Structures are given as C-alpha cells and as structure tokens.
XYZ file of C-alpha atoms in Angstrom:
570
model
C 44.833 -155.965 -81.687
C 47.056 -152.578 -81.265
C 50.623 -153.041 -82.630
C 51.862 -152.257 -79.030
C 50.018 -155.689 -78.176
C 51.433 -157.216 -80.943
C 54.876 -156.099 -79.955
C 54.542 -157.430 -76.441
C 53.579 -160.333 -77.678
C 56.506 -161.001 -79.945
C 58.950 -160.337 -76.938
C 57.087 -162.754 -74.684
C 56.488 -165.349 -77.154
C 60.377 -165.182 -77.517
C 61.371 -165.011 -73.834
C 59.257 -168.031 -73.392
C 61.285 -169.857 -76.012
C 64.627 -169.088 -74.729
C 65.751 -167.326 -77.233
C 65.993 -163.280 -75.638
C 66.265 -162.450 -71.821
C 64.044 -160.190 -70.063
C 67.063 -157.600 -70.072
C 66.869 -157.773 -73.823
C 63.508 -157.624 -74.630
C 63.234 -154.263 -72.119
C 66.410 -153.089 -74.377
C 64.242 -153.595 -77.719
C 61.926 -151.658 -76.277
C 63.766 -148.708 -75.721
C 65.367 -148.685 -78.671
C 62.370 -149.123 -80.404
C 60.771 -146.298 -78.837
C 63.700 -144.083 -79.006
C 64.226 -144.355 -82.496
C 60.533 -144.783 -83.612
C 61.111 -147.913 -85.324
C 58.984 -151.506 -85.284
C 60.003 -153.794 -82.621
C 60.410 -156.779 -85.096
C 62.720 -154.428 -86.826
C 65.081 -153.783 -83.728
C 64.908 -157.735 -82.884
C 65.920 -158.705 -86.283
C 68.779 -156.277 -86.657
C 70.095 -157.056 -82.763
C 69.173 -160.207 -81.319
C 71.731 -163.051 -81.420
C 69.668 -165.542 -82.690
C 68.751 -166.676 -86.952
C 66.592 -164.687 -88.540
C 64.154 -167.691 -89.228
C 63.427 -168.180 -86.027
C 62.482 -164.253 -85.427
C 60.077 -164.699 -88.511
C 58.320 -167.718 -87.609
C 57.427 -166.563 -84.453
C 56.196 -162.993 -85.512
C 54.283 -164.916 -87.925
C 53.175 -167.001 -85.080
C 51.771 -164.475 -83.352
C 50.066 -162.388 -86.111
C 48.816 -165.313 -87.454
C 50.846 -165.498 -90.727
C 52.063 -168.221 -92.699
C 55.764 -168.139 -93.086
C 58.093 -169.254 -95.606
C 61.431 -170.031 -95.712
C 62.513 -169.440 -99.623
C 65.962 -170.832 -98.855
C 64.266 -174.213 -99.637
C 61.213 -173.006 -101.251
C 60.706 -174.617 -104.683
C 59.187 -171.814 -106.351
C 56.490 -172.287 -109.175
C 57.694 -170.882 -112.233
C 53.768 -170.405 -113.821
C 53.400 -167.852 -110.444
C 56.683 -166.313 -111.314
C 55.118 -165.460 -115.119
C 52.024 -163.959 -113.443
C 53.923 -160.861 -111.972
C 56.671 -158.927 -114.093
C 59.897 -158.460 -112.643
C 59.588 -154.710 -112.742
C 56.458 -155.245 -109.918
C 58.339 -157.866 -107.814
C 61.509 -155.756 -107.478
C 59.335 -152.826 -106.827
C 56.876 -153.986 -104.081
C 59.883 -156.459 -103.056
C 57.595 -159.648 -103.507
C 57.905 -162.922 -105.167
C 55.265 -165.396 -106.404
C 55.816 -168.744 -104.930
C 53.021 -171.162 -105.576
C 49.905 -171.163 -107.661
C 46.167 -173.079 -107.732
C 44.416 -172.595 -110.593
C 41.547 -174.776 -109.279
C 40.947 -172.189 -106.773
C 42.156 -169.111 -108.747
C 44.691 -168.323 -105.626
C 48.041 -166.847 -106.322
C 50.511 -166.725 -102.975
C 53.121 -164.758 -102.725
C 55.976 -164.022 -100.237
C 56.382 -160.439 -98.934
C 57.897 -158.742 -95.945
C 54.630 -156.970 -95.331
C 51.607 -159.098 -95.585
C 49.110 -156.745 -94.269
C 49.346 -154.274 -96.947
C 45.973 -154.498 -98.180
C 46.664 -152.020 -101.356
C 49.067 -153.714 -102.755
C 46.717 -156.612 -102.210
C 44.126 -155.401 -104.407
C 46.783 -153.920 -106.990
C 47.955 -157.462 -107.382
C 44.003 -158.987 -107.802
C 43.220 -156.328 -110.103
C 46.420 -157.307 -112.121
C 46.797 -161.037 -111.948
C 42.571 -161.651 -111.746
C 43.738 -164.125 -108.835
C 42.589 -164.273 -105.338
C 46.072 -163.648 -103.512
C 47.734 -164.679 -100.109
C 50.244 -163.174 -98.659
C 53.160 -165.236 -96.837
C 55.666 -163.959 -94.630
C 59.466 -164.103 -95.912
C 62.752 -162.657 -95.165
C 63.159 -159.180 -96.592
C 66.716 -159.913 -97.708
C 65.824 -163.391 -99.358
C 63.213 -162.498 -101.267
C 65.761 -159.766 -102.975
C 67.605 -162.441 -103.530
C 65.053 -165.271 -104.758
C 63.658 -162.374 -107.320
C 66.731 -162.544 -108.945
C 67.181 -166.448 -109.294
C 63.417 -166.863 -109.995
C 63.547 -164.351 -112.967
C 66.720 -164.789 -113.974
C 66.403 -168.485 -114.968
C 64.880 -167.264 -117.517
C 61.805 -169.959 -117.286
C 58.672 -167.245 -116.605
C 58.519 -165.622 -120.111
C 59.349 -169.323 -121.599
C 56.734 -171.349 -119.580
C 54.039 -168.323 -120.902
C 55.545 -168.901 -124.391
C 55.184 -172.950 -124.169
C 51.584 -172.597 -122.826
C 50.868 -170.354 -126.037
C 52.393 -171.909 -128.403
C 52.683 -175.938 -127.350
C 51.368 -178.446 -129.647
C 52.083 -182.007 -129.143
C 55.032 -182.534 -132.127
C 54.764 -186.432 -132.437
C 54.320 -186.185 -135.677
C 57.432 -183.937 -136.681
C 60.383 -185.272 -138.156
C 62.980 -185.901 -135.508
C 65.558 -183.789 -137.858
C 63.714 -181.043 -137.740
C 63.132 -180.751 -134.046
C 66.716 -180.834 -133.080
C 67.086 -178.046 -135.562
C 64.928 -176.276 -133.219
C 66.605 -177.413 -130.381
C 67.925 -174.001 -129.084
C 64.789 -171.938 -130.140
C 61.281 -174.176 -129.004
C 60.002 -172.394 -125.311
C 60.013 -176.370 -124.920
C 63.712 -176.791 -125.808
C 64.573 -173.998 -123.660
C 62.964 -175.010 -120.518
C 64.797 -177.918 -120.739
C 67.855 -177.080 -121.609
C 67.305 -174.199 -118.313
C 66.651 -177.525 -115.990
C 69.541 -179.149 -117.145
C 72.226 -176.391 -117.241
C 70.881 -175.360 -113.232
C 71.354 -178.773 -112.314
C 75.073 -178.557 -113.838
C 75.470 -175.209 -111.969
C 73.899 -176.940 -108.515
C 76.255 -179.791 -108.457
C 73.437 -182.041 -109.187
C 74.301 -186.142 -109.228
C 70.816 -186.161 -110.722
C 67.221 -184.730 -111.923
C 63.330 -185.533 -111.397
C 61.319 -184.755 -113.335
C 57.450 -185.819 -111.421
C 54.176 -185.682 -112.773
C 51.818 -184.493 -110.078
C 47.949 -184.145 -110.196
C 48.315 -180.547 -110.722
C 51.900 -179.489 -111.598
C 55.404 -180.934 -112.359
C 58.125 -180.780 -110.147
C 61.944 -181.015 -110.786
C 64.061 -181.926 -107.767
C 67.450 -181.891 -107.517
C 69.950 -184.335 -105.808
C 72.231 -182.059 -104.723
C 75.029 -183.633 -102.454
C 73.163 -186.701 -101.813
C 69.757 -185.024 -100.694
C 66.803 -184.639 -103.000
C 65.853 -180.840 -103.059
C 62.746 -179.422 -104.625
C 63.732 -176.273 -106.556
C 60.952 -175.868 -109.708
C 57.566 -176.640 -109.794
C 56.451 -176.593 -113.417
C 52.440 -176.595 -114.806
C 51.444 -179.949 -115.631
C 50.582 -178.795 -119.604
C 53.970 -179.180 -120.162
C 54.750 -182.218 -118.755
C 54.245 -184.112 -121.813
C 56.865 -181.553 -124.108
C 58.952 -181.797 -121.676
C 59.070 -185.957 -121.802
C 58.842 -185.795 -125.966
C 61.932 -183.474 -125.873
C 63.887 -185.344 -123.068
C 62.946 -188.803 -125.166
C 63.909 -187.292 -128.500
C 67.528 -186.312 -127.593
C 67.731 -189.802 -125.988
C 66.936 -191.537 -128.636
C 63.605 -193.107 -127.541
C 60.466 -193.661 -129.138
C 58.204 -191.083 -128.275
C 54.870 -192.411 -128.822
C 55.761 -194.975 -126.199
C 54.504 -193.978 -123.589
C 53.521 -197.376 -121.646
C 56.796 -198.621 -120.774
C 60.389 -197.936 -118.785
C 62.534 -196.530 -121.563
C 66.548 -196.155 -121.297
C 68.535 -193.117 -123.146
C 71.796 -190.872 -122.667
C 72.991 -188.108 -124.351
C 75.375 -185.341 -123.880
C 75.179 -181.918 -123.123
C 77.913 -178.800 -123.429
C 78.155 -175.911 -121.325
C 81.057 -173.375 -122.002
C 82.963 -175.305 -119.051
C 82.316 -178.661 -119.471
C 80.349 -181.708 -121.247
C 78.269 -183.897 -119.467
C 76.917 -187.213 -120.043
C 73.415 -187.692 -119.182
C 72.040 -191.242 -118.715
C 68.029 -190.926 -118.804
C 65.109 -193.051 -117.598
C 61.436 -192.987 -118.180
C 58.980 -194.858 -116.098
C 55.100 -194.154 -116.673
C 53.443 -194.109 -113.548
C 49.624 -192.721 -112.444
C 49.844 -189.350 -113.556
C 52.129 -189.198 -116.592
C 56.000 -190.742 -117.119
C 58.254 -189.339 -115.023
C 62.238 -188.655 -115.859
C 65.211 -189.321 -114.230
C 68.587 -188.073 -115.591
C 71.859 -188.689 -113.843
C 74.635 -186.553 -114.832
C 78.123 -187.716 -115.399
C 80.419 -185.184 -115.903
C 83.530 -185.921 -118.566
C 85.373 -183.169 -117.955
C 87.152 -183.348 -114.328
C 88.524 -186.346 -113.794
C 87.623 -189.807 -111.386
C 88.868 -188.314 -108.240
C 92.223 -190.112 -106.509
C 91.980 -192.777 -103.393
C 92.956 -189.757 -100.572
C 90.142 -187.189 -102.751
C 87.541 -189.569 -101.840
C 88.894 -190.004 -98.116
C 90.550 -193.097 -98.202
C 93.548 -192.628 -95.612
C 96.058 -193.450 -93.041
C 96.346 -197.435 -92.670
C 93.272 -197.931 -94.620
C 94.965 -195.795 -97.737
C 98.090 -197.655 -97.414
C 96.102 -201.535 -96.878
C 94.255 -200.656 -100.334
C 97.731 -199.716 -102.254
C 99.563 -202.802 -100.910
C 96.161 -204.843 -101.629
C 95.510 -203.464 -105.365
C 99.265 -203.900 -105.794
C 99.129 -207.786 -105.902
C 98.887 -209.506 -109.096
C 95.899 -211.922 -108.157
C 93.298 -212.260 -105.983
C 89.659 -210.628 -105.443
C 89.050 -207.402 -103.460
C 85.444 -206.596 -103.071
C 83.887 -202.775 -102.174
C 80.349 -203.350 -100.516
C 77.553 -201.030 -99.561
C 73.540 -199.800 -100.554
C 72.725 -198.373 -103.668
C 74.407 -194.510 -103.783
C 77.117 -195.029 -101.324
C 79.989 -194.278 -104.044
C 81.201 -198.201 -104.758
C 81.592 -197.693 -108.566
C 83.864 -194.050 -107.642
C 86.070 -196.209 -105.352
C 86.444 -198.593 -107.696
C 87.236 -196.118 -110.893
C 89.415 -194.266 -108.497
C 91.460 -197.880 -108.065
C 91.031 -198.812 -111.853
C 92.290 -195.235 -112.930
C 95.443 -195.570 -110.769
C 96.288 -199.466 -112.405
C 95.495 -198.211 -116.124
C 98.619 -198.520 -117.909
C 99.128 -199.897 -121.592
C 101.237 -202.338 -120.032
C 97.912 -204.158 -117.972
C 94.602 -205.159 -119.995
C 91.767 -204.044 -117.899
C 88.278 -204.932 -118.797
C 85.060 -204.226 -117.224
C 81.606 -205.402 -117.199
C 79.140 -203.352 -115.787
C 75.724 -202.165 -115.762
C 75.466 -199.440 -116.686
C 78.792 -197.974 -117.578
C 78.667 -194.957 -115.802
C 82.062 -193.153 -116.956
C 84.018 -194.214 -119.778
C 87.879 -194.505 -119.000
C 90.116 -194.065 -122.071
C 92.856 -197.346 -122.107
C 90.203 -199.690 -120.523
C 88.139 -201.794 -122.315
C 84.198 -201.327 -120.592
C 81.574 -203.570 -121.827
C 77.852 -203.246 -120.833
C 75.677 -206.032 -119.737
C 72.868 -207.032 -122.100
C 70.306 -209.662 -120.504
C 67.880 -209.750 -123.639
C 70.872 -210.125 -125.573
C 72.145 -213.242 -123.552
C 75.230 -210.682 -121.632
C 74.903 -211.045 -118.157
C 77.888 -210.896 -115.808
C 77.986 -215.224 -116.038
C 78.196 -214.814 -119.732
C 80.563 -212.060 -120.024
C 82.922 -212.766 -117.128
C 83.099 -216.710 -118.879
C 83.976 -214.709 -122.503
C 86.770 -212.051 -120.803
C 88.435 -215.018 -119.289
C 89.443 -215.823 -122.919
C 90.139 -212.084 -123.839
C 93.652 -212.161 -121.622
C 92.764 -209.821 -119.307
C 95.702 -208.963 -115.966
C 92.403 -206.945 -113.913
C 88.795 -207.472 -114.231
C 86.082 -205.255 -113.051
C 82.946 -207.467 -112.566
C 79.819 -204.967 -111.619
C 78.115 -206.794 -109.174
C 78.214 -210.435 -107.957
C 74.793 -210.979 -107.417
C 74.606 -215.131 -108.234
C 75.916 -218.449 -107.755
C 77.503 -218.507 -111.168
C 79.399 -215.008 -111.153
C 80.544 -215.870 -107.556
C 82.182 -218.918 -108.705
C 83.516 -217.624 -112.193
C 84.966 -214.412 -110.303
C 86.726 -216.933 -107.268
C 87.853 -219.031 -110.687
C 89.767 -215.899 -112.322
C 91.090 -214.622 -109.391
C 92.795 -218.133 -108.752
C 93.871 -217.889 -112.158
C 96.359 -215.294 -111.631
C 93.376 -212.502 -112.156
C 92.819 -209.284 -109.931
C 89.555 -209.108 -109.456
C 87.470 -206.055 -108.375
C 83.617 -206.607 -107.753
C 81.235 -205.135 -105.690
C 78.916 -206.544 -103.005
C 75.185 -204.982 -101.386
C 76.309 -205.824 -97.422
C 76.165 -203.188 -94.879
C 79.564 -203.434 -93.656
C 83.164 -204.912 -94.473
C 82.689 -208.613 -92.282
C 79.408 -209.492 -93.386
C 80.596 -209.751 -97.067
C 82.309 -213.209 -96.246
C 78.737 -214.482 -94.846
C 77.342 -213.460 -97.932
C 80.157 -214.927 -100.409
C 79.427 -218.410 -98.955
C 75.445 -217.728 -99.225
C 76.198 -216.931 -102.969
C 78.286 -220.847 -103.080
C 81.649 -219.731 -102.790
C 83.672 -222.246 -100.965
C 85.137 -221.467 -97.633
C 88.525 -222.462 -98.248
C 88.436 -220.896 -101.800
C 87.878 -217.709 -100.239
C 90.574 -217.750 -97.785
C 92.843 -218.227 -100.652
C 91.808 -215.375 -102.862
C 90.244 -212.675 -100.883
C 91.992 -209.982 -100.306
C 90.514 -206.904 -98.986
C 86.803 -205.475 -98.121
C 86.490 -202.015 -98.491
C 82.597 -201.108 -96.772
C 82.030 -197.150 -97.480
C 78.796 -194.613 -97.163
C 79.302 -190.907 -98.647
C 78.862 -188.013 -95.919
C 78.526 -184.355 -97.020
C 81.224 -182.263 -95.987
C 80.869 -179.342 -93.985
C 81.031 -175.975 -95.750
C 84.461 -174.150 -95.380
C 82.451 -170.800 -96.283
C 80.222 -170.888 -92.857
C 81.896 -173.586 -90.948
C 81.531 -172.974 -87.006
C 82.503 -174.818 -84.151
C 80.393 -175.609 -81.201
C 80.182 -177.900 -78.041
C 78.307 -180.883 -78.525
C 75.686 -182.516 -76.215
C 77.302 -184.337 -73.536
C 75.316 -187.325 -74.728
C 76.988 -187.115 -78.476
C 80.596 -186.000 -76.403
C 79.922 -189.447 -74.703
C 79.035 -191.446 -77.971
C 82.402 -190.258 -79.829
C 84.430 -191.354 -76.419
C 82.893 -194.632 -76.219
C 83.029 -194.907 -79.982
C 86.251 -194.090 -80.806
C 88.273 -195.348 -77.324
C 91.946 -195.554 -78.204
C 91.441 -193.820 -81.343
C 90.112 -190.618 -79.733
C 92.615 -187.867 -80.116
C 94.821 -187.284 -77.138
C 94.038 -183.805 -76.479
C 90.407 -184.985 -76.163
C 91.391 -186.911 -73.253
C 91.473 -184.247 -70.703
C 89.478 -181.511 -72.837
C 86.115 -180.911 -74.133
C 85.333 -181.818 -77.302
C 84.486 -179.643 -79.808
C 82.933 -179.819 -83.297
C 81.922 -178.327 -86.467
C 78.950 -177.209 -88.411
C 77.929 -175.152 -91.076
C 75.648 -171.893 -90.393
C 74.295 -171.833 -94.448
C 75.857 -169.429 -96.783
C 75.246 -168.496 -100.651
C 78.040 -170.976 -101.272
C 76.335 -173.955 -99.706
C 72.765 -172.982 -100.675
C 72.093 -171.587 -96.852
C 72.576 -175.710 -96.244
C 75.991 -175.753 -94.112
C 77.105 -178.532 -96.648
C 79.329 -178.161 -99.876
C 80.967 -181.424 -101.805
C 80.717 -185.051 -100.042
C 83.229 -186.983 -98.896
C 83.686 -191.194 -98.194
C 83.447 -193.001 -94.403
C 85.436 -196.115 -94.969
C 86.145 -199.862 -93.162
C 88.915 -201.407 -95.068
C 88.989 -205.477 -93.932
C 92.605 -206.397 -93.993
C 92.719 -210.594 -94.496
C 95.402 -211.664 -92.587
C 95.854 -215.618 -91.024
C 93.667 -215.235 -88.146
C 90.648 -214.090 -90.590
C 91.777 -216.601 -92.657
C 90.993 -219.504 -90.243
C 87.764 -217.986 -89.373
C 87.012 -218.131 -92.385
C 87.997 -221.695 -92.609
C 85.850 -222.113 -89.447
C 82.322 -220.394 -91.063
C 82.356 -218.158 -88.078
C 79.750 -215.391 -88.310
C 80.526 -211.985 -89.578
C 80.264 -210.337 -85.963
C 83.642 -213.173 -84.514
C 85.248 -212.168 -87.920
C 84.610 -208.403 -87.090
C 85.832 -208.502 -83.485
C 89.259 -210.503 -84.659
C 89.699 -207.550 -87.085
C 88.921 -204.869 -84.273
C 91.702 -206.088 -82.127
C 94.354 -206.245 -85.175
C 93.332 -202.398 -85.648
C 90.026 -202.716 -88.088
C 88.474 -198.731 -87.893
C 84.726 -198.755 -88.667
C 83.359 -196.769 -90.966
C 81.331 -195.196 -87.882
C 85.189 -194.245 -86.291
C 86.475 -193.084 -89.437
C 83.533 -190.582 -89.924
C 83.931 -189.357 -85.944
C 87.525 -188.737 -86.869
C 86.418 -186.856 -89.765
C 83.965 -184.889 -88.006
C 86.404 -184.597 -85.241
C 88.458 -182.928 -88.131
C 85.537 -180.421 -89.240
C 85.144 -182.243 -92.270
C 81.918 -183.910 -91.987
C 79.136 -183.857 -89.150
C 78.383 -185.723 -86.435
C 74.774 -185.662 -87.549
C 75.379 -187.081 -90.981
C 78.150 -189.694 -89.959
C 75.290 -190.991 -87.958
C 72.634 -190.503 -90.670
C 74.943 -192.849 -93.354
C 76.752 -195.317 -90.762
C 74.438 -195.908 -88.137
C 73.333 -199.576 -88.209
C-alpha cells in the first residue's frame, strides 16, 4: 500500500466519522503537499478534534494497535529492559511484557521502523511489538516511568530476593530504607500519597502483580509488577503491620504510619489469600489536613442550615445513610468535629476507627472479644456521655439501645445502609424500633453519594443533549434556575489536563437529601406509611433529592451530569 493510499485513507476514514469536512481534508492535502510533510502530521497539528481520536484511526487504517498511555498501567519489569538513555533517544517506552512468549511491546510514534526493531531484539533478546502512542505522551510517560525510580529496583529485587521469613523482625526494619524490596514499597505508597489515593491494591495475577489506585473514587491501574515479587512485597507490607508473616492462609488486619516531608499518613492494611497469592489492600488516612467542615463537603443552603439547627439539639437521633464508600463516616466526623468541646463528652464506637479526633473518646469494636455495638453502646450509657457516635445500627438490639439513649437526653449519631433519606424509617421499624418511639426521637436523615468534581484546570462548557436538557427540567421543576427558563442550558466538563491526570476530574465533592421531621412526617410515621408517602410529604414541604442537589451542582460546574447520574440514579 503507497503512503499516498494510506493518506487517502486516513482522510476518508475521518470524513466518514464526522470528524473533518471534505473542505478540510482537501486543505490537509495541500498543505501537506506544499510543505512536504505527512498528512497525519498536518491533521494532528490542525484539525479541531483530540488527538486520540486522530491516532486510533490512523492506527485503524494501518493496522496498528494503539495505546492510550494516559491510562496505560505500565509494567515496570518492561521499563528495566530498556535504559532510559535508549527510550529518550528513540522516543519509546516499554509498556507490557510476556515472558511466556519472550514478547516485549512497546509504544512508539513510529511503529514501522524496522531498524530500530531489530536494535531493540538484538538488545533486549525479546521478540518486540510495536504500538502506536502519542508522540507528546510518551515524552511524558518516559519521565514518570523512569523516574519512579522502580526499573533499576525491580532488577535489583529479582537479583537479590530471598524469602526473609526467617530474619529477625528488628533487623529488617533496620533495612527498611535500603532492601530493593523496601524501596518498591515504600515507591507504591509515597505515589499513591502524591495521586490522592483513598486506597491501594495490591493483586496477584497468574503472571504479574498489579497495583491500582483509587484515585477520586475510581480504581485506576497504574503499575504492573512481576509476580516474583509478590510474596516480598506481602512479607514487607505484613511486617510493618504487625502481622505474622508465615500466615499466609487467612484475612489478616494491620495499620501503620508512614511520613513524607509534607505529611503522615495512617495506613490501615488488609490481607486476604485468594487463588493466586494474598492480595493487599491499604487505605490511607491522612493526619495531617484536617476532617473537612459541613459546606467543604457540600452540605448547603436549607439542607446546611436543617443539619446545624438539627445537631444543635441536646437529644434525639440523627441518622446519615448510604452504600459502602459514599462518605457517611466524613459527614459524620465533619458534625462530631464541629460539637467537640471539653465542655461535651463525646464517645464513639466504631469499626474501624478510621481517624482519630483529639478530645473524643473513640473505641473500636471487638466481636471475639465480646465488643460489639450492643455491648459497647449498653457500657457508654454508664460512661456519661452528652453525644454518642454508634457506627452502624445493623440489629435489633443496637436499634433499641440507640432509640433508649437518645430518649435519655442523648444525641445520637448512627449510620444506616438505605439508598435514600425516607426509606431509613422503613428500615428502623424492620430493625424493631417502635413507630411511635421513632417519631419522638428522630430527628434528621441525611442520604449522601460522593461525585467527583470537575477540574478547574480544563473545565469547559458545552450544550447538553436535548434529552439530558429535558431530564434536568423535569428533574429539577421549581428548583431550576430562572435564567434557565427561557435559555438553553449549558454545562460543564473537563477536557483532561496534567492536573487531573488527562481525567477532567480533580477532588470529590457530596450530593445530599437532608429529611427534615416535622408533624406531618411524624404522623406518617405513626401511620407505618411506606417510605415513597413519607418521601412525597417531604417533597411538597421543600425535601431536595440528592439527584436535584447534584443537577444544581452540575448546573454550577462543579460536578457532572454524567457522574450525578452514575452515584444517584436509582
């Protein structure tokens, strides 16, 4: 095929998609021709349209693969294979390895250049494939890849790695800072820090190890690790936790802490063996910071000032309810943070305790050691608490020990797994509370989901679909802006910078339904209506849904409409 074919090919393949006119494409051409330069040069430097899309289809039509090393995780055994001096050279990187089949692959802006092909086999002894990849990213991914520092230690680790069960635990902390082991590590742990991370996974594979990265609520996969090392990696993890290392057949539970030159951070680790080795998860906790305040985590308006009136009261229970990862515990630290004075004794029983507060007294739950939340609520009630944090209600017993504080002149905070602010009642009366017990004591439910904000660094506006432009209008009704009214609507996204990670998202923020309790939900209550007649009472005495605060928000540019739909649609 002639590269004039190839060129013509390119232009109609991207014509057909919409993406260039006719008028454009003949324009490329000129210019190409006039200036003696490749078409797919010309296209990437002057078409209106990302420079992904240009790739794949070039790729498409010469029959490439292309990769995107934005969100590549890039195998740090491949990395070691090449020196830097050859990648920066030949602009290349080393993505992904298979030692089964002796094949190294590697991204590069020319794919077809057969000498550098052969260089590379002659050098590595690998059979190697050639991927298509930006030019400009894979400038920049040499630079993360080798600057992490994990190549020449991974090599090191493979050389020198012996299993240390054996060693004293003494002297393997004193090598802490020196073992490839130690270093690789500490390198996963202090990019995670640097990533904004929530939390790290480290997963045995078949062939490899991977670490991902939940960065902003979203696992990411940025390493890829050989699997030789899997097990150092665990015995190191285990031995700064404090577990036992040579067991390797059971879910194990550690923390430990770890110091940058900015900050500390707690790290609460768990092991769990499964088919191909244990596998690690560490959520971070950061000390240094701060618990965020009630309007940082996007609590506002009436629902700001419903939760400061509520929390204000000397008695009664307020329960925040949502899945697993939808920022109850924050909400509730936030609240706890703003009532900690020496004047109130506030104690807590959770599980885990994720942040320690100074002035509050936190107690973990121990089942094997007879503390659950029955046992421990029944014990605080004789500690004279004024607030009490209970974790989770989760049975019969805690229900009815956190109703009995509350109507003993207790405020009482818990939390609650329902999917939105009504259906908590339903679920108190499943869990034996009685109706009129809660009518008396309940004061507010808060239901919340956590939406990643949109990037201030590459945030754009556009004009929705006039499906979605219908969706927020129905949605919202009275609550849609006025100048909305008579205008289009317009929102906001986030094109993917260096700041965001090339994601369009930076930082997250809450989506919130705060349940005011006034008479009218009172007697439904009384009544054992259902949680959809409780809902529509509090609609029509000015209840927002989480799904209207997070249009408002992305009305605001402060969220999407994509991921207020992603968290809140039920």
């Amino acid at each position: 095929m002639t590269s004039q074919s190839v060129d013509k090919r390119i232009l109609e393949k991207l014509i057909s998609l919409g993406k260039i006119s006719l008028r454009e494409a003949d324009h490329f051409e000129i210019i190409s021709l006039q200036k003696n330069t490749p078409i797919e040069k010309v296209i990437l430097e002057r078409a209106n349209i990302p420079r992904e899309e240009i790739l794949k289809t070039i790729a498409e039509v010469k029959n490439l693969t292309f990769v995107d090393l934005k969100t590549l995780p890039i195998d740090s055994q491949a990395v070691g294979l090449i020196p830097e001096i050859i990648a920066k050279k030949n602009n290349i990187l080393p993505y992904k390895i298979d030692l089964r089949n002796s094949t190294l692959y590697i991204a590069s802006a020319n794919p077809h250049d057969i000498n550098l092909i052969d260089f590379l086999e002659r050098k590595t002894g690998f059979k190697v494939v050639m991927a298509l990849a930006d030019e400009e990213e894979i400038k920049k991914s040499i630079s993360v890849a080798y600057s992490q520092g994990l190549s020449p230690e991974v090599k090191e680790a493979l050389k020198e790695f012996v299993p240390k069960t054996k060693k004293v635990q003494s002297e393997i902390e004193t090598s802490i800072g020196e073992a490839p082991i130690a270093k690789i590590v500490s390198t996963i742990i202090e990019f995670s820090i640097k990533s904004r991370a929530s939390d790290i996974h480290i997963e045995p594979e078949e062939d490899r190890t991977r670490v991902r990265y939940r960065i902003d609520g979203i696992l990411q996969e940025k390493l890829s690790l050989p699997k030789s090392i899997h097990e150092g990696l665990v015995s190191r993890i285990k031995i700064l936790s404090e577990m036992k290392i040579d067991e390797k057949r059971i879910p194990q539970d550690g923390r430990f802490n770890f110091r940058t030159e900015n900050e500390e951070v707690d790290l609460r680790v768990s092991t769990l063996p499964t088919v191909n080795g244990e596998k690690v998860v560490i959520r971070l906790l950061k000390k240094t910071g701060g618990i965020p305040d009630l309007p940082e985590l996007g609590l506002r308006g009436s629902q700001l000032k419903y939760v400061e009136e509520s929390i204000s009261k000397p008695y009664g229970i307020i329960l925040v309810t949502g899945p697993t990862g939808s920022g109850k515990t924050t909400t509730l630290y936030s609240i706890l943070s703003r009532l900690n004075k020496p004047s109130v004794n506030i104690m807590t029983l959770e599980d885990p305790v994720e942040y320690r507060i100074k002035g509050i007294n936190q107690v973990q739950i121990n089942p094997q050691a007879g503390l659950t939340f029955a046992t421990g609520l029944r014990s605080f009630l004789r500690q004279d608490p004024n607030i009490i944090l209970v974790g989770e209600i989760r049975d019969k017993e805690t229900t009815q020990l956190a109703i009995q504080a509350a109507l003993t002149g207790h405020l009482v905070f818990s939390t609650l797994h329902t999917n939105d602010s009504a259906t908590s009642i339903p679920r108190l009366i499943d869990l034996g509370a009685e109706p009129f017990l809660i009518a008396s004591i309940l004061t507010a439910a808060i239901a919340q989901r956590i939406c990643r904000k949109v990037c201030p660094y590459c945030r754009v506006n556009y004009r929705p679909e006039n499906q979605i432009e219908e969706k927020i209008k129905i949605t919202l009704g009275d609550l849609l802006p006025k100048k909305y009214q008579n205008e289009p609507i317009n929102l906001y996204r986030g094109e993917g910078c260096d700041e965001c990670n090339h994601t369009g998202y930076l930082g997250r923020v809450g989506i919130f339904e705060v349940l005011e309790v006034t008479p009218t939900i009172n007697k439904l209550i009384l009544q054992q209506e259902s949680a959809k007649v409780i809902e529509d009472q509090a609609k029509k005495e000015g209840l927002i849904t989480m799904k209207q605060d997070g249009f408002l928000k992305s009305l605001e540019g402060i969220t999407t409409i994509q991921e207020v739909l992603r968290v809140a649609e039920v």
